[in-house]
mmCIF file of C-alpha atoms and ligand atoms in Angstrom:
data_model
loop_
_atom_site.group_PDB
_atom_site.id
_atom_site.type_symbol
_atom_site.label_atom_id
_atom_site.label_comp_id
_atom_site.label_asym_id
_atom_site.label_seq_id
_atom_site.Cartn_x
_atom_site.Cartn_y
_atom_site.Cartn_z
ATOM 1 C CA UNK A 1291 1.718 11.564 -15.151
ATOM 2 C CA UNK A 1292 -1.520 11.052 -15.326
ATOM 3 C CA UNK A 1293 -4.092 12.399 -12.845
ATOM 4 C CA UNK A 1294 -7.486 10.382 -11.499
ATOM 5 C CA UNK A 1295 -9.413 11.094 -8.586
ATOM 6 C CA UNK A 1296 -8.323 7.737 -6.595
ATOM 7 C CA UNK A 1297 -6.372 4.956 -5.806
ATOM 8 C CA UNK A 1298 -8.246 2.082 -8.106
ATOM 9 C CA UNK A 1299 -8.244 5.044 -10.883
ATOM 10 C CA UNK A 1300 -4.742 5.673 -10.708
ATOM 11 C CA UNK A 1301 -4.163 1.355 -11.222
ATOM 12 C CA UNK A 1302 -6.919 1.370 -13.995
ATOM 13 C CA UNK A 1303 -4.657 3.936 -15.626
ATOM 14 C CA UNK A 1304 -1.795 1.687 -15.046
ATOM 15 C CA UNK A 1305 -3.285 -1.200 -16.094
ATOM 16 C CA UNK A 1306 -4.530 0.218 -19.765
ATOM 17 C CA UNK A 1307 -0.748 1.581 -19.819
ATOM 18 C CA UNK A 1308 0.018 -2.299 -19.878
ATOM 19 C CA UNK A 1309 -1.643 -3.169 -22.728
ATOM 20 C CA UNK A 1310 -0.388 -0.563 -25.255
ATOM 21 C CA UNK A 1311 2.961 -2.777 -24.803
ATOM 22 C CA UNK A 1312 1.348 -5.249 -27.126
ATOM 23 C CA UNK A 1313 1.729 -7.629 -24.116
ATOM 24 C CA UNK A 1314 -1.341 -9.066 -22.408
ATOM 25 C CA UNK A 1315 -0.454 -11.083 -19.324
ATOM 26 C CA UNK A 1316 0.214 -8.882 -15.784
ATOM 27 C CA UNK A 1317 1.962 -10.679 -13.108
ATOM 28 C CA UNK A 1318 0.342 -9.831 -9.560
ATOM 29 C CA UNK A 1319 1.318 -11.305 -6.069
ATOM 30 C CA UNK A 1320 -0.640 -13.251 -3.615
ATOM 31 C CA UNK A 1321 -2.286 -11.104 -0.990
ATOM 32 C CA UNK A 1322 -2.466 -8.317 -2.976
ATOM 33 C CA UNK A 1323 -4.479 -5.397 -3.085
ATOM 34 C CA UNK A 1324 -5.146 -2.836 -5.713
ATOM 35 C CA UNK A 1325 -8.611 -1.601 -5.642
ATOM 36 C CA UNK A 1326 -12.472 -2.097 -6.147
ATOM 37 C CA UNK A 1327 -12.463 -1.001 -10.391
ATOM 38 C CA UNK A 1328 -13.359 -4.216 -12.514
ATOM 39 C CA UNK A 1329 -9.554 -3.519 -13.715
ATOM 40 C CA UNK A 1330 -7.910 -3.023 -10.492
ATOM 41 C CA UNK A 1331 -9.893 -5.938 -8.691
ATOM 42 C CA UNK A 1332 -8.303 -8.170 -11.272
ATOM 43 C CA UNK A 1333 -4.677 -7.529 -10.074
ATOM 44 C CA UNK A 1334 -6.267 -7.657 -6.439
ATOM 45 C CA UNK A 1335 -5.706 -11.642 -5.216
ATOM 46 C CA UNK A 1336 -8.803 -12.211 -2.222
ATOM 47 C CA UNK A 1337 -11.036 -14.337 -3.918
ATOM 48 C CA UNK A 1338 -14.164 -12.979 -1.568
ATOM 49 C CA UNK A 1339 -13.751 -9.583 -3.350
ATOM 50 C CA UNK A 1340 -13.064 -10.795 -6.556
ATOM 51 C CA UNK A 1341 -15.348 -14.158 -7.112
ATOM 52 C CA UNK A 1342 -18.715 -11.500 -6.947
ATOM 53 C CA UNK A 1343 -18.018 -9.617 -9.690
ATOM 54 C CA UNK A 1344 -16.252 -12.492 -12.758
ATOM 55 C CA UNK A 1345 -15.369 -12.600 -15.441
ATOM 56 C CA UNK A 1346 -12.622 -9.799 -14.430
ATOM 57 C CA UNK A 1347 -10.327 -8.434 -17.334
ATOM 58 C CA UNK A 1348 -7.583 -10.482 -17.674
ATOM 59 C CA UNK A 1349 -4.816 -12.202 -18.230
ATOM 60 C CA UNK A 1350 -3.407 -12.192 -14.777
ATOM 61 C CA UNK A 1351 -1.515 -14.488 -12.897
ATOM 62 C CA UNK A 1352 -0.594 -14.740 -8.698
ATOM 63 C CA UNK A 1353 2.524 -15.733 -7.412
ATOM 64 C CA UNK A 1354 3.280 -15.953 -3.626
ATOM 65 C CA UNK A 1355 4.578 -12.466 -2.502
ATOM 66 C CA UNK A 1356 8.585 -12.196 -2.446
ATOM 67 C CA UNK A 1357 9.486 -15.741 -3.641
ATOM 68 C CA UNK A 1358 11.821 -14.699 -6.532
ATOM 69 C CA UNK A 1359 12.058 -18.532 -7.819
ATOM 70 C CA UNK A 1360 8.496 -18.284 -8.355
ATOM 71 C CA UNK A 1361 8.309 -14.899 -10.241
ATOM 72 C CA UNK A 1362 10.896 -16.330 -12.387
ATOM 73 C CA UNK A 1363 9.548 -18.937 -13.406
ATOM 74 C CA UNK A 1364 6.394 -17.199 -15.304
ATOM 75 C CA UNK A 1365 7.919 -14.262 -15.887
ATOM 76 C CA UNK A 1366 9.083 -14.405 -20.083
ATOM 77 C CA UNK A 1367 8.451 -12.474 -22.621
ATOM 78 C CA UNK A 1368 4.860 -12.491 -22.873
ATOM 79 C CA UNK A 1369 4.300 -10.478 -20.042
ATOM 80 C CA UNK A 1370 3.552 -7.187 -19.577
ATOM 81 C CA UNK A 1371 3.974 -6.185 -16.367
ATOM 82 C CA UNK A 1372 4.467 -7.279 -12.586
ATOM 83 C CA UNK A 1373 2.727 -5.309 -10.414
ATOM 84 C CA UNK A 1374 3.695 -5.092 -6.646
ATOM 85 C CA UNK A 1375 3.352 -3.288 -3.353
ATOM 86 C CA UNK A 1376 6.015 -2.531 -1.167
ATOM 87 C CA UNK A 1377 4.046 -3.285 1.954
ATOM 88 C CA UNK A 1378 0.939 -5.742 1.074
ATOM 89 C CA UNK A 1379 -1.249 -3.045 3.437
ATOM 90 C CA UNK A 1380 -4.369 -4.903 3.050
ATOM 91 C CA UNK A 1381 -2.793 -7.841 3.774
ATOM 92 C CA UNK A 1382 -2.002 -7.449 7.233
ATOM 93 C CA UNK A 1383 0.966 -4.796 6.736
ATOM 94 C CA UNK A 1384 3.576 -7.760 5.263
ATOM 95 C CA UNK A 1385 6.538 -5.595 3.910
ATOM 96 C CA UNK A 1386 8.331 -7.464 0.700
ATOM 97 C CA UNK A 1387 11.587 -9.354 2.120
ATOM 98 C CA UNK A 1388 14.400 -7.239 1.428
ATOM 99 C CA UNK A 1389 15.861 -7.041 -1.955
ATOM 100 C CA UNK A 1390 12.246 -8.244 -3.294
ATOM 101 C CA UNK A 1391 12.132 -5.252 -5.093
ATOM 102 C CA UNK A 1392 15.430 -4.875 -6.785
ATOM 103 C CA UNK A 1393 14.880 -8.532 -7.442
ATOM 104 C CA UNK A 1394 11.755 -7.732 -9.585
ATOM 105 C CA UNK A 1395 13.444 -4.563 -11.109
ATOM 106 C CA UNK A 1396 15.983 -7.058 -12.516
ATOM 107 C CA UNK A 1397 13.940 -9.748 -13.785
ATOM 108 C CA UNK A 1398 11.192 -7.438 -15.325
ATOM 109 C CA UNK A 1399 14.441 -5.663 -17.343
ATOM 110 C CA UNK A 1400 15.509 -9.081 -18.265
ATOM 111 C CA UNK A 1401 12.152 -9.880 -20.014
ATOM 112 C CA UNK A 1402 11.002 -6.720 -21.169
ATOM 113 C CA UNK A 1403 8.148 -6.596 -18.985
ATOM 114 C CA UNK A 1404 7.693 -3.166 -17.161
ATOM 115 C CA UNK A 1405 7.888 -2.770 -13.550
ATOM 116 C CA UNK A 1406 4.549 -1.583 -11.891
ATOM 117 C CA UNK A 1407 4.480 -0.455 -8.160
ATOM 118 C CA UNK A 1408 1.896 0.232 -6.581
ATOM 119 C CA UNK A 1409 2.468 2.941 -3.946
ATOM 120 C CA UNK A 1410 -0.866 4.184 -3.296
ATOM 121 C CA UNK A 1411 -0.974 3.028 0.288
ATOM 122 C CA UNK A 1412 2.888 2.969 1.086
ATOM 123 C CA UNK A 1413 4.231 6.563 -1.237
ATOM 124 C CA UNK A 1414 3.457 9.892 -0.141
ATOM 125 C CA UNK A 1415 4.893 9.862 3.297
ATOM 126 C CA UNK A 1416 3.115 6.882 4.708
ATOM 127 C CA UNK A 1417 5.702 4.391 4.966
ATOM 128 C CA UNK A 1418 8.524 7.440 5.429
ATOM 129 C CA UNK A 1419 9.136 7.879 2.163
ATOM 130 C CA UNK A 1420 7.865 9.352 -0.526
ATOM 131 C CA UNK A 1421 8.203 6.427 -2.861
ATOM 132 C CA UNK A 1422 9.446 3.325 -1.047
ATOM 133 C CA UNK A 1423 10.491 1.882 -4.057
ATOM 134 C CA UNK A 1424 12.537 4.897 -5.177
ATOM 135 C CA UNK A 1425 14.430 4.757 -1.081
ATOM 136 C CA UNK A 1426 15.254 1.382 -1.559
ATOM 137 C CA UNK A 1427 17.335 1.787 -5.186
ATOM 138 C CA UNK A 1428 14.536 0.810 -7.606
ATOM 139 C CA UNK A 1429 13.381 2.799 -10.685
ATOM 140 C CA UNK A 1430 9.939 1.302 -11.787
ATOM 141 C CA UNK A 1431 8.201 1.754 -14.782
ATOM 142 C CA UNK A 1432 5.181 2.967 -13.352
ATOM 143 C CA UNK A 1433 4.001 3.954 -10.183
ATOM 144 C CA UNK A 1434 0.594 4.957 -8.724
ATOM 145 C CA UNK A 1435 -0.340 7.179 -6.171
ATOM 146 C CA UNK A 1436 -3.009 8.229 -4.207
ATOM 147 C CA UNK A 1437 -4.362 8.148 -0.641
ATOM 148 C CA UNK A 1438 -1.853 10.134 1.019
ATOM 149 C CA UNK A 1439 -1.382 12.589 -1.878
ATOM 150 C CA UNK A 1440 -4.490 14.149 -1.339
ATOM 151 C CA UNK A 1441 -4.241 14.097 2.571
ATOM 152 C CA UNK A 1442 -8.026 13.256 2.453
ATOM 153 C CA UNK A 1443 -9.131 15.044 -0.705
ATOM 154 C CA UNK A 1444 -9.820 12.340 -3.715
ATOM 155 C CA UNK A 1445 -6.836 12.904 -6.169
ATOM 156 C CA UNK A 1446 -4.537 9.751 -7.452
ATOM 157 C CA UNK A 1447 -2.177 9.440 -10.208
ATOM 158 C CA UNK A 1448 -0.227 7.073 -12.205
ATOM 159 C CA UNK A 1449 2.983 7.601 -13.247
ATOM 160 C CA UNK A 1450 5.354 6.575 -16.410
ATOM 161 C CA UNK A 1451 8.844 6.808 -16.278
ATOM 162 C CA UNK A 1452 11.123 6.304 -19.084
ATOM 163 C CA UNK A 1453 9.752 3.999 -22.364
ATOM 164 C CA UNK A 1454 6.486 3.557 -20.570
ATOM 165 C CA UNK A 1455 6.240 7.534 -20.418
ATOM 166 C CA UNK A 1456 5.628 7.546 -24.089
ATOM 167 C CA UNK A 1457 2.899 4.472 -24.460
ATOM 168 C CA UNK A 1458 -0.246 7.018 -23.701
ATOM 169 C CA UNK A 1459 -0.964 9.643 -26.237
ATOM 170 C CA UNK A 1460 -3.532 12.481 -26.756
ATOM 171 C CA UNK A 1461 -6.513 10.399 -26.381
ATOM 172 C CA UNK A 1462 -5.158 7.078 -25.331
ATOM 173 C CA UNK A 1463 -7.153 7.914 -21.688
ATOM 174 C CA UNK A 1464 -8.745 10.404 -19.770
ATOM 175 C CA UNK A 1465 -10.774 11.565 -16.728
ATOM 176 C CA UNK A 1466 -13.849 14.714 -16.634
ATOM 177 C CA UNK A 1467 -12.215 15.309 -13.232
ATOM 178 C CA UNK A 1468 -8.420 13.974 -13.213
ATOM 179 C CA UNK A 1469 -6.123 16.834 -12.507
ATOM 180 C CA UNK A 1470 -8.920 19.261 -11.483
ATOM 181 C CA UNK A 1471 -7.260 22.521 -10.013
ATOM 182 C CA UNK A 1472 -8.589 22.015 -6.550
ATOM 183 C CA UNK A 1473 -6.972 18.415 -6.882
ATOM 184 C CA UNK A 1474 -4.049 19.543 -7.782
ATOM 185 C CA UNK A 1475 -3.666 22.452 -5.552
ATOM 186 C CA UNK A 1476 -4.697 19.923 -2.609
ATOM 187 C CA UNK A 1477 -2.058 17.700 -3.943
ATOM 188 C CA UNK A 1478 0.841 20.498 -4.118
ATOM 189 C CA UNK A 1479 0.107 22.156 -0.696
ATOM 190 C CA UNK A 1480 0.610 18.514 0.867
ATOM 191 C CA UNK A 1481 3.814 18.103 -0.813
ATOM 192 C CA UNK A 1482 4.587 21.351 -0.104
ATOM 193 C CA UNK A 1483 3.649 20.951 3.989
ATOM 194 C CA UNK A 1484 5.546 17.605 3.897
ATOM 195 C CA UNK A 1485 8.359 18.821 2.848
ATOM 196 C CA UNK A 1486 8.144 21.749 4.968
ATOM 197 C CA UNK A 1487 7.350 20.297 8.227
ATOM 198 C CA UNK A 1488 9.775 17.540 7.619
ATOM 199 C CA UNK A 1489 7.239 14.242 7.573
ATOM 200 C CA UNK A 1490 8.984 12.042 6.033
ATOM 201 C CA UNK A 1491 11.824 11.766 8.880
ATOM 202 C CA UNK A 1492 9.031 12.053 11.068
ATOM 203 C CA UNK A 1493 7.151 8.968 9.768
ATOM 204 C CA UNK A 1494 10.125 7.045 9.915
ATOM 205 C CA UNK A 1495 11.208 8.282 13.759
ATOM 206 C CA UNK A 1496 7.603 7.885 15.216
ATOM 207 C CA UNK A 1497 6.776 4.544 13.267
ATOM 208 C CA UNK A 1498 9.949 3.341 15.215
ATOM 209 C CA UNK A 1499 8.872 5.338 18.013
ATOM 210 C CA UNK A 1500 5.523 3.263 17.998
ATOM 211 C CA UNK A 1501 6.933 -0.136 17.270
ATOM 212 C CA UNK A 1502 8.939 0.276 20.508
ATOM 213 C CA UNK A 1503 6.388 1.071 22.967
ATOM 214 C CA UNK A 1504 3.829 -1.453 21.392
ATOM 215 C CA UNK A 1505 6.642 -3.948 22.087
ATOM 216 C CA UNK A 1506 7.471 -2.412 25.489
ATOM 217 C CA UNK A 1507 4.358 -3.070 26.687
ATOM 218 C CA UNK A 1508 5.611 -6.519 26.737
ATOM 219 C CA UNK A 1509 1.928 -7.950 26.474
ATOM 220 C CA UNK A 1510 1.909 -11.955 25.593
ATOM 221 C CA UNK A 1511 -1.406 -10.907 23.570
ATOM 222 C CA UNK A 1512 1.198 -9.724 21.191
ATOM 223 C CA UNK A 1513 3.406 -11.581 18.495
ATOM 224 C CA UNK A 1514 4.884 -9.106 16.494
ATOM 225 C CA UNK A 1515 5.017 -5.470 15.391
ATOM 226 C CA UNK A 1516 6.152 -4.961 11.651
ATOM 227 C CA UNK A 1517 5.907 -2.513 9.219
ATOM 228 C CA UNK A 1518 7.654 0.791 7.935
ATOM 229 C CA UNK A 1519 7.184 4.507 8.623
ATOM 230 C CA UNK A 1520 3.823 5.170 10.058
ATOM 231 C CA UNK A 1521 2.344 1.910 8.105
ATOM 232 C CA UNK A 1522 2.689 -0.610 11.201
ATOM 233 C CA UNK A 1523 1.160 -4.195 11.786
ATOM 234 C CA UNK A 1524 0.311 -5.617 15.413
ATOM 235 C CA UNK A 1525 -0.042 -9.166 14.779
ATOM 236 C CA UNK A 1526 -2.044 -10.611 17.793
ATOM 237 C CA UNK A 1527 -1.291 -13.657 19.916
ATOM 238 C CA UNK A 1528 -5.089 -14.892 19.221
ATOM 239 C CA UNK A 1529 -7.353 -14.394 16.294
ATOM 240 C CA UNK A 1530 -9.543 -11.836 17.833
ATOM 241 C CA UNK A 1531 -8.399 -8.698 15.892
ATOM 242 C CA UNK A 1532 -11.961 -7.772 14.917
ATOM 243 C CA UNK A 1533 -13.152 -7.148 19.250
ATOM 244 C CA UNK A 1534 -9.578 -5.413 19.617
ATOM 245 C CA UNK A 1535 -10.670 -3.210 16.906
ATOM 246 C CA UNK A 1536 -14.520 -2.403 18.637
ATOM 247 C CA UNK A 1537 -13.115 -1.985 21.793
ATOM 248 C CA UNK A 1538 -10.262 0.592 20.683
ATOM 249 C CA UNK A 1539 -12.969 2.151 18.851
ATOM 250 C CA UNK A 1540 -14.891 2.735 22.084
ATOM 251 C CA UNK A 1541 -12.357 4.456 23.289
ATOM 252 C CA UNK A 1542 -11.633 7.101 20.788
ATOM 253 C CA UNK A 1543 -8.974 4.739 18.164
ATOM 254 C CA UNK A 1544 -9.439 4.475 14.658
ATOM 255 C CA UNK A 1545 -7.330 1.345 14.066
ATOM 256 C CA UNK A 1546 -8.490 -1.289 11.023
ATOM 257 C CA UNK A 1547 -8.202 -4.971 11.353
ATOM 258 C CA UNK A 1548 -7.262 -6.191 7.666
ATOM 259 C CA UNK A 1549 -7.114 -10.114 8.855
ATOM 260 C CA UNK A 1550 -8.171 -12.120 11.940
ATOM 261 C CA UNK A 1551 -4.922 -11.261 14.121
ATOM 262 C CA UNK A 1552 -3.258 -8.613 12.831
ATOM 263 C CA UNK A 1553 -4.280 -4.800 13.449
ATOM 264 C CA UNK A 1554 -3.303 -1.835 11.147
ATOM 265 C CA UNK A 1555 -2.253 1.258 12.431
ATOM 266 C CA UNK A 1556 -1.561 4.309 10.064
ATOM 267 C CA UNK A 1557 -1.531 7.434 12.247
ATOM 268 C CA UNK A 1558 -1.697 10.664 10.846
ATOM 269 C CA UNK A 1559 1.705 12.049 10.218
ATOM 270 C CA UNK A 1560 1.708 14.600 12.167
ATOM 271 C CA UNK A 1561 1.218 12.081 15.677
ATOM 272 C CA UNK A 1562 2.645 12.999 18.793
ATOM 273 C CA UNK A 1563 4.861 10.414 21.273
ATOM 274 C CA UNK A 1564 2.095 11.118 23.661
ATOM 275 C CA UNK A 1565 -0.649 10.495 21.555
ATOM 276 C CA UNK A 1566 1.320 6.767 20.921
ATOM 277 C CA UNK A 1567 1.929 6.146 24.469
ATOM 278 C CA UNK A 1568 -2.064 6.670 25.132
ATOM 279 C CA UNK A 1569 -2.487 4.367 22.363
ATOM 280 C CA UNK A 1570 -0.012 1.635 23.875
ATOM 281 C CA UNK A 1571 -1.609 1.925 27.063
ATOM 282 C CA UNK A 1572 -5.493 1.919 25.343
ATOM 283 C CA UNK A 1573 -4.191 -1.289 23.542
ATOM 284 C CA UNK A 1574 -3.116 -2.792 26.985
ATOM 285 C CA UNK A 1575 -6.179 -2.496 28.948
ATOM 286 C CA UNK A 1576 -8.306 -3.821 26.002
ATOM 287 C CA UNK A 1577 -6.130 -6.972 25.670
ATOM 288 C CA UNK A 1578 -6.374 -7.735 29.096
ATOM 289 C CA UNK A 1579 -9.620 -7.115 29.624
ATOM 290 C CA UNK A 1580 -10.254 -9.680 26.676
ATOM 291 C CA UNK A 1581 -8.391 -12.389 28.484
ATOM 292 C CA UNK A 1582 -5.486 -12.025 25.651
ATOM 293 C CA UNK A 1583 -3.102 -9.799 27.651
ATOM 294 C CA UNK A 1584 -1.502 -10.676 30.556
HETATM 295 C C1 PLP B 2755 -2.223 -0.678 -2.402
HETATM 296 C C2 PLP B 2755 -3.555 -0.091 -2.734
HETATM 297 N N1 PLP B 2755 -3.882 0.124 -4.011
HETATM 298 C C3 PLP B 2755 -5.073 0.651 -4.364
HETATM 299 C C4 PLP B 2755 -6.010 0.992 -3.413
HETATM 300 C C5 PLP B 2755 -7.318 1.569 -3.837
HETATM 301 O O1 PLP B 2755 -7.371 2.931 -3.575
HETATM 302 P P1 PLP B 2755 -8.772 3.695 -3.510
HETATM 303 O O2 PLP B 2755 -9.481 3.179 -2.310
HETATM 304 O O3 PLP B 2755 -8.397 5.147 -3.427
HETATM 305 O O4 PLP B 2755 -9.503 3.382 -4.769
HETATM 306 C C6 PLP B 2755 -5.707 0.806 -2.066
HETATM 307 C C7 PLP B 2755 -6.693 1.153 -1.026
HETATM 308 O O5 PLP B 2755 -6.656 0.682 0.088
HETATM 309 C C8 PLP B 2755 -4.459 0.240 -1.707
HETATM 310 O O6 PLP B 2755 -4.130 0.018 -0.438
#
């Protein structure tokens, strides 16, 4: 384990891990998102945050999210690593098609590549897990962490497991502030109060809880509600995610529109029913009053 102070520190970790394999090439996925780090931006795929700041380190390659074919057909043994997010967050809260994952897990094994997941929006509780990955059957190579392991407090780590475990050494990396006690004692008592007040059951129960009164609400200015945990996507009937977002913010909700039509919602975990079902009805009134609702 190695400890940084964010999520784009944690991937640079990651992504230095990659090259002590004597490999070069990563494999990343369309839509992804990784971080702001020269590094990290690299193995992020939106060209308007990436074209400002080449030549990025490199070699990295996209392939469209979940289309195994595709994967397999550029994944050999010069590569060093596919890196992947459960949930593309940034991309409108798209979770991988099922068995996505294990799929990956099988073909990196196949071609010696490690498997790199990036859990820095999705682990820790967020998605009702603590490591999607890890609930769904897969053992990665390395995984990094962040966001919700400091609960607001900058810590992030990266993670090794197995072979990979033993590519950094004394030296190989390191951070004036990674794994600073505060850090670290931030990062335990949110375990610790996860664990505790039982979270991750309760991301999973009011994520579901929140998908079923969005969808309830039977508004045609909605198309879809997807996601996992507390981690959910409103995909809107018309582009006009960005006003949605204003006008919820008038009202007292922090939402985030990561694309035209879809809003993100990622409540803390500790959300009420009621505090969803005055969201639902705050999300109502704005739609109609912007002509998309009913
Ligand atoms: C999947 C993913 N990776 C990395 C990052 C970057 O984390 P940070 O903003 O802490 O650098 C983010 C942030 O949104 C993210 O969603």
């Amino acid at each position: 384990m190695f400890f940084a102070n964010s999520g784009t520190e944690a991937n640079e970790a990651g992504f230095k891990l990659t090259r002590l394999t004597g490999r070069k090439r990563i494999i990343a996925m369309a839509g992804s998102f990784h971080g702001r780090t020269l590094g990290a931006l690299a193995l992020t795929s939106k060209l308007a945050y990436r074209q400002p700041f080449e030549p990025l380190p490199g070699d990295v390659i996209f392939v469209p999210y979940g289309n195994v074919a595709a994967l397999a057909a550029v994944l050999d043994e010069t590569v060093a690593a596919v890196i992947v997010e459960p949930v593309q967050g940034e991309n409108g809260v798209v979770p991988a098609p099922p068995g996505f994952l294990a799929d990956v897990r099988a073909l990196t094994a196949k071609a010696g590549a490690l498997m790199w997941v990036d859990e820095v929006q999705t682990g820790i509780g967020r998605c009702g897990e603590w490591f999607v990955s890890v609930a769904d059957g897969v053992t990665p190579d390395i995984v990094t962490v962040a966001k919700g392991l400091g609960n607001g407090f900058p810590i992030g780590a990266c993670l090794a497991l197995g072979p990979a475990a033993g590519l950094f050494t004394p030296g190989s990396h390191g951070s004036t502030f990674g794994g600073n006690p505060v850090g670290a004692a931030v990062g335990l008592a949110v375990l610790q109060t996860i664990e505790q007040e039982d979270l991750l059951v309760r991301s999973r129960e009011l994520g579901d809880y929140l998908t079923q009164t969005v969808t309830a609400l039977d508004n045609p200015g909605i198309a879809e509600v997807r996601g996992r945990g507390l981690l959910r996507g409103i995909v809107l009937a018309q582009p006009i995610a960005a006003a949605v977002n204003d006008a919820l913010l008038d009202k007292g909700w922090i939402v985030n529109a990561p694309h035209d039509d879809v809003l993100r919602i990622a409540p803390p975990l500790v959300v009420t029913e009621e505090d969803l079902d005055a969201f639902a009805k705050a999300l109502d009134s704005v739609l109609n009053q912007l002509g998309s609702g009913a």
